[in-house]
Amino acid sequence: MNVTVFGSGYVGLVTAACLARMGNYVLCVDIDADRVRRLEQGEVPIREEGLDPIVADALDNGHLRFTTDGAAGVAHGELQFIAVGTPSAEDGSADLSAVMAVARTIGEHMDDYRLVINKSTVPVGTAERVRQEISTRLAERGVTVEFDVASNPEFLKEGVAVEDFMKPDRIIVGCDSERARTLMTELYAPFNRLNDRLIVMDARSAELAKYAANAMLATKISLMNEFANIAERVGADIDHVRQGIGSDPRIGYHFIYPGTGYGGSCFPKDVSALEHISRESGHEPKILRAVQDVNQRQKHRLVERIREHFDGKLAGRTFALWGLAFKPGTDDMREAPSRVIMEALWEAGARVQAHDPAAMPRTQELYGEREDLKLYEHPLSALDGADALVIVTEWHVFRSPDFSEIRSRLAEPVIFDGRNIFEPARVTAEGLSYYSIGRNPVLKT
């Protein structure tokens, strides 16, 4: 099938590459000329496991091309994916300017049937807005062209997005025509062979399903962090609590790990957008507001523990930070807890020595050169002379360290673990004090 994908970010590029891998002819459109140039040379600008070789193969065999020419994109694909960004506006709503710009381009150039597919995460009713925008442009041109609009929300986790696309647990399609349904069924057939993962519904339900899924997962995270804060105050161990509730199949173990709060491009933005949608419809979303409030507070919890340990005297101290990305497997630092923690330490007059396996270039882009931030290629090097180690992202490389080496490099033997990746008894046996989330601090003897 001939497919056009507008947008070459996380969602757009993964969608384009994976569809091309299955033999479709995909043209990916982006307004960023430099990004397109790099992609044409096989340079993938995002870190996503398995994406680089798929893009390289598809470029080599001609199944994937890139362009800045929107008209060429409209001419190419019977299926037109909109996979552009929908960042949060100041009021928390989703900014649809990029989505509507693509719809406008399609309406200005289409001269044959097109199925327009919203892949971006968009508010309920966006499919209708896209349909109206295209119809308006066609009317201005004085032409009549048949088209359909469908919603096909993405459920891709950063770091494993390729695997999620290739082996989906569900494929949601919101449409109201048999032609659109047939085309979407054909497109996704290679990803849907062993079990029928395709769920067809109306567009409004598909749009809400995406927001509801992310809000549900964000709620589990915030609720678990709320439990962790209670556990600290009553002397319980949140890891034992997690095992006790996770063994209940109605709850399960997914997304019930306490930590420094969620970040990234999806949960914060989508919960805020759903809050806005709810209020606009006349309903006050009290749980969604609490989810966001708990998450923002949780990002400061590790700094609170650091302040308590050092009696509030952080000025002039140096802290080693392991982990900058909002989660392992990506270099994405949007809404990352590390940013809140570093900025709080800097405000208190402290310095940061950081390491991350992927996100240090992003950190450099965000903060530039500054005297109170040094980035190290090796995690142990970041420890030298630091007053404490602060663990923010649970990369695998951090899970089995040489604790004696950590102790010898730190000026003061103390670890603040925002992801509970170590057993307290093991750490203290190595002569280090240990603070974690939802568990009592254990001080070295």
Short mmCIF file of C-alpha atoms in Angstrom, two decimals:
data_model
loop_
_atom_site.label_atom_id
_atom_site.label_comp_id
_atom_site.label_asym_id
_atom_site.label_seq_id
_atom_site.Cartn_x
_atom_site.Cartn_y
_atom_site.Cartn_z
CA MET A 1 0.00 0.00 0.00
CA ASN A 2 1.09 3.60 -0.57
CA VAL A 3 1.19 5.36 2.77
CA THR A 4 2.06 8.93 3.73
CA VAL A 5 3.05 9.80 7.29
CA PHE A 6 3.11 13.46 8.32
CA GLY A 7 5.60 13.85 11.18
CA SER A 8 8.92 12.13 11.87
CA GLY A 9 9.01 12.23 15.66
CA TYR A 10 8.74 9.20 17.93
CA VAL A 11 5.32 8.16 16.68
CA GLY A 12 5.63 9.22 13.06
CA LEU A 13 9.06 7.72 12.44
CA VAL A 14 8.28 4.43 14.17
CA THR A 15 4.98 4.18 12.27
CA ALA A 16 6.61 4.96 8.93
CA ALA A 17 9.53 2.57 9.46
CA CYS A 18 7.45 -0.36 10.67
CA LEU A 19 4.88 0.00 7.87
CA ALA A 20 7.74 0.16 5.35
CA ARG A 21 9.28 -2.96 6.84
CA MET A 22 6.12 -4.89 5.96
CA GLY A 23 6.42 -3.98 2.28
CA ASN A 24 4.38 -0.79 2.09
CA TYR A 25 5.73 2.21 0.20
CA VAL A 26 5.93 4.99 2.77
CA LEU A 27 6.67 8.67 2.28
CA CYS A 28 7.37 10.51 5.52
CA VAL A 29 6.80 14.28 5.49
CA ASP A 30 8.33 16.75 7.93
CA ILE A 31 8.70 20.53 7.84
CA ASP A 32 12.17 20.35 9.44
CA ALA A 33 14.53 20.31 6.44
CA ASP A 34 17.60 19.45 8.51
CA ARG A 35 15.82 16.51 10.14
CA VAL A 36 14.72 15.24 6.72
CA ARG A 37 18.26 15.56 5.37
CA ARG A 38 19.64 13.54 8.27
CA LEU A 39 16.96 10.88 7.89
CA GLU A 40 17.64 10.57 4.15
CA GLN A 41 21.23 9.76 5.10
CA GLY A 42 20.05 7.10 7.54
CA GLU A 43 20.74 9.17 10.64
CA VAL A 44 17.95 8.48 13.13
CA PRO A 45 17.58 11.51 15.44
CA ILE A 46 15.91 9.63 18.29
CA ARG A 47 17.03 6.71 20.43
CA GLU A 48 14.66 3.81 19.99
CA GLU A 49 15.68 0.16 20.26
CA GLY A 50 15.75 -1.55 16.84
CA LEU A 51 14.69 1.51 14.85
CA ASP A 52 18.02 2.34 13.17
CA PRO A 53 18.39 -0.92 11.18
CA ILE A 54 14.73 -0.86 10.08
CA VAL A 55 15.12 2.67 8.74
CA ALA A 56 18.39 1.76 7.02
CA ASP A 57 16.91 -1.33 5.34
CA ALA A 58 13.78 0.52 4.22
CA LEU A 59 15.87 3.33 2.74
CA ASP A 60 18.03 0.82 0.89
CA ASN A 61 15.11 -1.11 -0.62
CA GLY A 62 13.13 2.00 -1.50
CA HIS A 63 10.17 1.36 0.77
CA LEU A 64 10.81 4.47 2.89
CA ARG A 65 11.48 8.01 1.69
CA PHE A 66 11.52 11.41 3.37
CA THR A 67 10.50 14.83 2.11
CA THR A 68 9.53 18.34 3.18
CA ASP A 69 7.04 18.58 0.29
CA GLY A 70 3.53 18.33 1.72
CA ALA A 71 1.89 18.27 -1.72
CA ALA A 72 4.04 15.31 -2.72
CA GLY A 73 2.96 13.57 0.47
CA VAL A 74 -0.72 14.11 -0.31
CA ALA A 75 -0.21 12.82 -3.86
CA HIS A 76 1.65 9.70 -2.72
CA GLY A 77 -0.49 7.85 -0.21
CA GLU A 78 -4.08 6.63 -0.34
CA LEU A 79 -3.61 6.45 3.45
CA GLN A 80 -2.54 9.73 5.06
CA PHE A 81 -1.32 9.43 8.67
CA ILE A 82 -1.21 12.55 10.83
CA ALA A 83 1.48 11.90 13.44
CA VAL A 84 2.57 15.37 14.48
CA GLY A 85 3.04 16.80 17.95
CA THR A 86 0.15 17.96 20.14
CA PRO A 87 1.96 19.73 23.00
CA SER A 88 0.18 21.17 26.00
CA ALA A 89 -1.10 24.71 25.65
CA GLU A 90 -0.97 27.09 28.62
CA ASP A 91 -4.43 26.03 29.79
CA GLY A 92 -3.51 22.33 29.68
CA SER A 93 -5.39 21.62 26.46
CA ALA A 94 -3.75 19.92 23.50
CA ASP A 95 -2.35 22.29 20.89
CA LEU A 96 -3.83 21.08 17.60
CA SER A 97 -2.20 23.68 15.35
CA ALA A 98 0.13 21.14 13.70
CA VAL A 99 -2.69 18.61 13.23
CA MET A 100 -4.93 21.21 11.59
CA ALA A 101 -2.06 22.44 9.42
CA VAL A 102 -1.68 18.92 8.01
CA ALA A 103 -5.43 18.66 7.47
CA ARG A 104 -5.30 21.97 5.62
CA THR A 105 -2.46 20.71 3.40
CA ILE A 106 -4.39 17.55 2.56
CA GLY A 107 -7.50 19.53 1.68
CA GLU A 108 -5.51 21.92 -0.50
CA HIS A 109 -3.86 19.20 -2.59
CA MET A 110 -5.92 16.01 -2.66
CA ASP A 111 -7.49 15.09 -5.99
CA ASP A 112 -8.49 11.48 -5.34
CA TYR A 113 -9.86 9.43 -2.45
CA ARG A 114 -7.81 9.62 0.73
CA LEU A 115 -8.20 7.98 4.12
CA VAL A 116 -6.90 10.49 6.67
CA ILE A 117 -5.80 8.82 9.90
CA ASN A 118 -5.21 10.65 13.17
CA LYS A 119 -2.27 8.88 14.82
CA SER A 120 -1.48 11.85 17.06
CA THR A 121 -2.99 11.90 20.53
CA VAL A 122 -5.87 14.32 20.10
CA PRO A 123 -8.93 15.50 22.05
CA VAL A 124 -12.34 13.95 21.53
CA GLY A 125 -13.94 15.45 18.43
CA THR A 126 -10.70 16.06 16.52
CA ALA A 127 -11.65 13.66 13.72
CA GLU A 128 -14.68 15.85 13.06
CA ARG A 129 -12.55 19.00 13.11
CA VAL A 130 -10.11 17.43 10.63
CA ARG A 131 -13.01 16.40 8.40
CA GLN A 132 -14.42 19.93 8.48
CA GLU A 133 -11.05 21.51 7.72
CA ILE A 134 -10.51 19.29 4.68
CA SER A 135 -14.07 19.88 3.48
CA THR A 136 -13.59 23.64 3.80
CA ARG A 137 -10.41 23.55 1.70
CA LEU A 138 -12.05 21.40 -0.96
CA ALA A 139 -14.99 23.80 -1.11
CA GLU A 140 -12.63 26.75 -1.53
CA ARG A 141 -11.07 24.94 -4.47
CA GLY A 142 -14.52 24.21 -5.91
CA VAL A 143 -13.86 20.46 -6.12
CA THR A 144 -15.59 17.39 -4.75
CA VAL A 145 -13.33 14.55 -3.62
CA GLU A 146 -14.38 11.62 -1.48
CA PHE A 147 -12.41 11.02 1.72
CA ASP A 148 -12.70 9.45 5.15
CA VAL A 149 -11.21 10.37 8.51
CA ALA A 150 -10.29 7.71 11.07
CA SER A 151 -8.77 7.69 14.52
CA ASN A 152 -5.95 5.22 15.12
CA PRO A 153 -4.32 6.14 18.44
CA GLU A 154 -0.82 4.89 19.18
CA PHE A 155 0.03 2.81 22.24
CA LEU A 156 3.82 2.86 21.95
CA LYS A 157 6.12 2.88 24.95
CA GLU A 158 9.32 4.86 24.45
CA GLY A 159 12.30 2.52 24.43
CA VAL A 160 10.27 -0.43 23.10
CA ALA A 161 8.14 1.40 20.53
CA VAL A 162 9.25 -0.79 17.62
CA GLU A 163 8.34 -3.96 19.47
CA ASP A 164 5.00 -2.46 20.50
CA PHE A 165 4.20 -1.57 16.89
CA MET A 166 5.30 -4.92 15.47
CA LYS A 167 3.55 -6.95 18.18
CA PRO A 168 0.61 -4.83 19.33
CA ASP A 169 -1.64 -5.87 22.19
CA ARG A 170 -4.47 -3.92 20.53
CA ILE A 171 -5.06 -1.92 17.36
CA ILE A 172 -7.84 0.59 17.90
CA VAL A 173 -9.53 2.07 14.85
CA GLY A 174 -12.27 4.66 15.06
CA CYS A 175 -14.13 5.11 11.79
CA ASP A 176 -17.62 5.32 10.34
CA SER A 177 -17.24 3.89 6.84
CA GLU A 178 -16.81 0.36 5.55
CA ARG A 179 -14.18 1.52 3.07
CA ALA A 180 -12.04 2.98 5.85
CA ARG A 181 -12.46 -0.16 7.93
CA THR A 182 -11.42 -2.37 5.00
CA LEU A 183 -8.30 -0.31 4.29
CA MET A 184 -7.24 -0.27 7.94
CA THR A 185 -7.81 -4.02 8.24
CA GLU A 186 -5.65 -4.60 5.16
CA LEU A 187 -2.91 -2.26 6.39
CA TYR A 188 -2.63 -3.92 9.79
CA ALA A 189 -3.07 -7.51 8.60
CA PRO A 190 0.70 -8.31 8.86
CA PHE A 191 0.67 -7.19 12.51
CA ASN A 192 -2.53 -9.07 13.31
CA ARG A 193 -2.05 -12.61 12.06
CA LEU A 194 -1.94 -14.79 15.18
CA ASN A 195 -4.70 -13.10 17.14
CA ASP A 196 -7.30 -10.57 16.15
CA ARG A 197 -6.07 -7.43 17.87
CA LEU A 198 -8.16 -5.06 15.78
CA ILE A 199 -10.87 -3.22 17.73
CA VAL A 200 -13.15 -1.04 15.63
CA MET A 201 -15.32 1.66 17.19
CA ASP A 202 -16.51 5.20 16.57
CA ALA A 203 -13.87 7.92 16.33
CA ARG A 204 -14.85 9.73 19.54
CA SER A 205 -14.50 6.54 21.59
CA ALA A 206 -11.13 5.80 19.99
CA GLU A 207 -9.90 9.30 20.82
CA LEU A 208 -11.01 9.00 24.43
CA ALA A 209 -9.61 5.46 24.78
CA LYS A 210 -6.08 6.78 24.24
CA TYR A 211 -6.39 9.46 26.91
CA ALA A 212 -8.14 7.08 29.30
CA ALA A 213 -5.38 4.47 28.94
CA ASN A 214 -2.60 6.92 29.78
CA ALA A 215 -4.60 8.48 32.60
CA MET A 216 -5.22 5.04 34.10
CA LEU A 217 -1.51 4.18 34.05
CA ALA A 218 -0.54 7.58 35.44
CA THR A 219 -3.09 7.08 38.22
CA LYS A 220 -1.50 3.75 39.19
CA ILE A 221 1.91 5.42 39.43
CA SER A 222 0.68 8.34 41.53
CA LEU A 223 -1.40 6.09 43.77
CA MET A 224 1.62 3.88 44.41
CA ASN A 225 3.73 6.93 45.24
CA GLU A 226 1.00 8.04 47.63
CA PHE A 227 1.22 4.62 49.30
CA ALA A 228 5.02 4.99 49.43
CA ASN A 229 4.75 8.29 51.29
CA ILE A 230 2.36 6.69 53.78
CA ALA A 231 4.72 3.73 54.20
CA GLU A 232 7.62 6.03 55.09
CA ARG A 233 5.58 7.63 57.84
CA VAL A 234 4.15 4.47 59.40
CA GLY A 235 7.33 2.37 59.19
CA ALA A 236 6.21 -0.03 56.45
CA ASP A 237 8.25 -1.25 53.47
CA ILE A 238 6.57 -0.27 50.19
CA ASP A 239 8.28 -3.11 48.31
CA HIS A 240 6.57 -5.63 50.57
CA VAL A 241 3.30 -3.77 50.09
CA ARG A 242 3.81 -3.85 46.33
CA GLN A 243 4.27 -7.60 46.37
CA GLY A 244 1.20 -8.00 48.53
CA ILE A 245 -1.09 -6.05 46.22
CA GLY A 246 0.56 -6.96 42.91
CA SER A 247 -0.10 -10.65 43.47
CA ASP A 248 -3.80 -9.87 43.19
CA PRO A 249 -4.57 -10.49 39.48
CA ARG A 250 -7.15 -7.70 39.56
CA ILE A 251 -4.30 -5.27 40.27
CA GLY A 252 -1.17 -6.87 38.79
CA TYR A 253 2.43 -5.70 38.98
CA HIS A 254 2.53 -3.29 36.05
CA PHE A 255 2.98 0.38 36.93
CA ILE A 256 2.97 -0.11 40.71
CA TYR A 257 6.64 0.65 41.31
CA PRO A 258 7.21 3.70 43.52
CA GLY A 259 9.74 6.28 42.43
CA THR A 260 10.38 9.90 41.59
CA GLY A 261 7.23 10.36 39.51
CA TYR A 262 6.39 9.94 35.85
CA GLY A 263 7.67 12.11 33.02
CA GLY A 264 8.03 11.93 29.26
CA SER A 265 5.96 13.25 26.41
CA CYS A 266 2.74 11.36 27.10
CA PHE A 267 1.49 10.99 30.66
CA PRO A 268 1.90 14.62 31.84
CA LYS A 269 0.52 16.07 28.61
CA ASP A 270 -2.33 13.59 28.22
CA VAL A 271 -3.58 13.76 31.80
CA SER A 272 -3.60 17.57 31.54
CA ALA A 273 -5.45 17.39 28.22
CA LEU A 274 -8.04 14.98 29.63
CA GLU A 275 -8.52 17.31 32.60
CA HIS A 276 -9.20 20.15 30.18
CA ILE A 277 -11.58 18.03 28.08
CA SER A 278 -13.46 17.06 31.21
CA ARG A 279 -13.86 20.63 32.45
CA GLU A 280 -14.89 21.83 29.00
CA SER A 281 -17.65 19.21 29.02
CA GLY A 282 -18.86 20.38 32.44
CA HIS A 283 -17.33 17.72 34.68
CA GLU A 284 -14.76 18.44 37.41
CA PRO A 285 -12.09 15.67 37.20
CA LYS A 286 -10.98 15.49 40.82
CA ILE A 287 -9.00 12.27 40.51
CA LEU A 288 -7.07 13.49 37.45
CA ARG A 289 -6.13 16.70 39.27
CA ALA A 290 -4.90 14.68 42.25
CA VAL A 291 -2.86 12.40 39.96
CA GLN A 292 -1.00 15.41 38.58
CA ASP A 293 -0.54 17.06 41.97
CA VAL A 294 0.87 13.88 43.54
CA ASN A 295 3.24 13.43 40.61
CA GLN A 296 4.59 16.96 40.82
CA ARG A 297 5.12 16.60 44.56
CA GLN A 298 6.84 13.24 44.11
CA LYS A 299 9.47 14.74 41.83
CA HIS A 300 10.64 16.79 44.83
CA ARG A 301 10.63 13.90 47.32
CA LEU A 302 14.24 12.86 46.74
CA VAL A 303 15.44 16.43 47.21
CA GLU A 304 13.49 16.59 50.48
CA ARG A 305 15.35 13.51 51.72
CA ILE A 306 18.66 15.01 50.65
CA ARG A 307 17.86 18.20 52.56
CA GLU A 308 16.91 16.20 55.66
CA HIS A 309 20.15 14.24 55.59
CA PHE A 310 22.33 17.34 55.22
CA ASP A 311 20.28 19.47 57.64
CA GLY A 312 19.27 21.76 54.80
CA LYS A 313 22.87 22.79 54.06
CA LEU A 314 23.33 22.00 50.36
CA ALA A 315 25.22 25.09 49.22
CA GLY A 316 28.72 24.23 48.03
CA ARG A 317 28.03 20.49 47.98
CA THR A 318 28.37 18.24 44.93
CA PHE A 319 25.94 15.49 44.02
CA ALA A 320 26.50 12.61 41.60
CA LEU A 321 23.40 11.90 39.52
CA TRP A 322 22.86 8.55 37.78
CA GLY A 323 20.11 8.81 35.21
CA LEU A 324 18.81 11.81 33.29
CA ALA A 325 16.24 10.38 30.85
CA PHE A 326 12.70 10.09 32.18
CA LYS A 327 12.91 6.30 31.81
CA PRO A 328 15.46 3.69 30.66
CA GLY A 329 15.79 2.93 26.96
CA THR A 330 15.34 6.49 25.71
CA ASP A 331 17.13 9.83 25.61
CA ASP A 332 13.88 11.75 26.19
CA MET A 333 14.07 14.31 28.98
CA ARG A 334 10.68 15.92 28.56
CA GLU A 335 9.14 16.35 32.04
CA ALA A 336 11.94 14.14 33.43
CA PRO A 337 12.24 14.02 37.25
CA SER A 338 15.99 14.55 36.85
CA ARG A 339 15.33 18.09 35.66
CA VAL A 340 13.32 18.97 38.75
CA ILE A 341 15.97 17.43 41.00
CA MET A 342 18.94 19.12 39.32
CA GLU A 343 17.24 22.49 39.23
CA ALA A 344 16.33 22.24 42.92
CA LEU A 345 19.92 21.35 43.80
CA TRP A 346 21.26 24.24 41.74
CA GLU A 347 18.82 26.63 43.37
CA ALA A 348 20.18 25.49 46.74
CA GLY A 349 23.72 26.27 45.60
CA ALA A 350 24.85 22.71 44.89
CA ARG A 351 26.69 21.25 41.90
CA VAL A 352 25.76 18.18 39.85
CA GLN A 353 28.01 15.53 38.27
CA ALA A 354 25.82 13.34 36.06
CA HIS A 355 25.90 10.26 33.88
CA ASP A 356 23.25 8.75 31.61
CA PRO A 357 23.80 6.08 28.95
CA ALA A 358 21.71 8.00 26.39
CA ALA A 359 20.47 11.41 27.52
CA MET A 360 23.64 13.44 28.06
CA PRO A 361 23.49 15.11 24.61
CA ARG A 362 19.89 16.13 25.36
CA THR A 363 21.00 17.48 28.73
CA GLN A 364 23.68 19.55 27.01
CA GLU A 365 21.08 20.92 24.59
CA LEU A 366 18.76 21.85 27.45
CA TYR A 367 21.23 23.44 29.85
CA GLY A 368 24.30 24.27 27.79
CA GLU A 369 27.64 24.86 29.47
CA ARG A 370 27.36 25.74 33.15
CA GLU A 371 29.83 25.54 36.00
CA ASP A 372 27.47 23.63 38.29
CA LEU A 373 26.89 20.78 35.81
CA LYS A 374 29.44 18.27 34.60
CA LEU A 375 28.62 15.24 32.45
CA TYR A 376 30.70 12.06 32.62
CA GLU A 377 30.95 9.22 30.13
CA HIS A 378 31.36 6.63 32.90
CA PRO A 379 29.04 6.40 35.92
CA LEU A 380 31.89 5.84 38.37
CA SER A 381 33.68 8.98 37.20
CA ALA A 382 30.65 11.05 38.19
CA LEU A 383 31.14 9.91 41.79
CA ASP A 384 34.57 11.39 42.36
CA GLY A 385 34.45 13.83 45.26
CA ALA A 386 30.64 13.95 45.37
CA ASP A 387 28.86 14.27 48.70
CA ALA A 388 26.24 11.66 47.71
CA LEU A 389 25.00 9.49 44.87
CA VAL A 390 21.45 10.21 43.64
CA ILE A 391 19.83 7.56 41.42
CA VAL A 392 17.01 8.90 39.26
CA THR A 393 16.63 6.50 36.30
CA GLU A 394 16.75 2.72 36.66
CA TRP A 395 19.08 1.85 33.76
CA HIS A 396 20.25 -1.78 33.90
CA VAL A 397 23.89 -0.70 34.03
CA PHE A 398 23.27 0.81 37.48
CA ARG A 399 21.76 -2.31 39.06
CA SER A 400 24.88 -4.27 40.03
CA PRO A 401 27.56 -1.74 40.95
CA ASP A 402 30.76 -2.22 42.90
CA PHE A 403 29.62 -0.73 46.21
CA SER A 404 33.13 -0.60 47.63
CA GLU A 405 34.17 1.48 44.61
CA ILE A 406 31.19 3.79 45.16
CA ARG A 407 32.14 4.22 48.81
CA SER A 408 35.76 4.96 48.02
CA ARG A 409 34.94 7.60 45.42
CA LEU A 410 32.27 9.49 47.37
CA ALA A 411 33.27 12.18 49.85
CA GLU A 412 30.42 10.97 52.06
CA PRO A 413 29.15 7.38 51.79
CA VAL A 414 25.44 7.91 51.14
CA ILE A 415 23.04 6.89 48.35
CA PHE A 416 19.64 8.40 47.58
CA ASP A 417 17.82 5.87 45.42
CA GLY A 418 14.76 7.25 43.64
CA ARG A 419 13.96 3.91 41.98
CA ASN A 420 14.50 1.38 44.79
CA ILE A 421 16.90 -0.68 42.71
CA PHE A 422 19.00 -1.90 45.68
CA GLU A 423 18.27 -3.95 48.76
CA PRO A 424 18.88 -1.73 51.81
CA ALA A 425 20.69 -4.43 53.80
CA ARG A 426 23.15 -5.03 50.96
CA VAL A 427 23.99 -1.34 50.68
CA THR A 428 24.51 -0.75 54.38
CA ALA A 429 26.61 -3.93 54.66
CA GLU A 430 29.02 -2.19 52.27
CA GLY A 431 29.34 0.78 54.62
CA LEU A 432 26.93 3.17 52.88
CA SER A 433 23.89 4.97 54.21
CA TYR A 434 20.84 4.39 52.03
CA TYR A 435 17.67 6.38 51.42
CA SER A 436 14.97 5.09 49.08
CA ILE A 437 11.28 5.64 48.31
CA GLY A 438 8.64 4.22 50.64
CA ARG A 439 11.19 2.54 52.91
CA ASN A 440 12.84 3.75 56.10
CA PRO A 441 16.33 5.15 55.65
CA VAL A 442 19.09 2.79 56.73
CA LEU A 443 22.21 4.47 58.04
CA LYS A 444 25.61 2.84 57.96
CA THR A 445 26.88 1.55 61.27
#
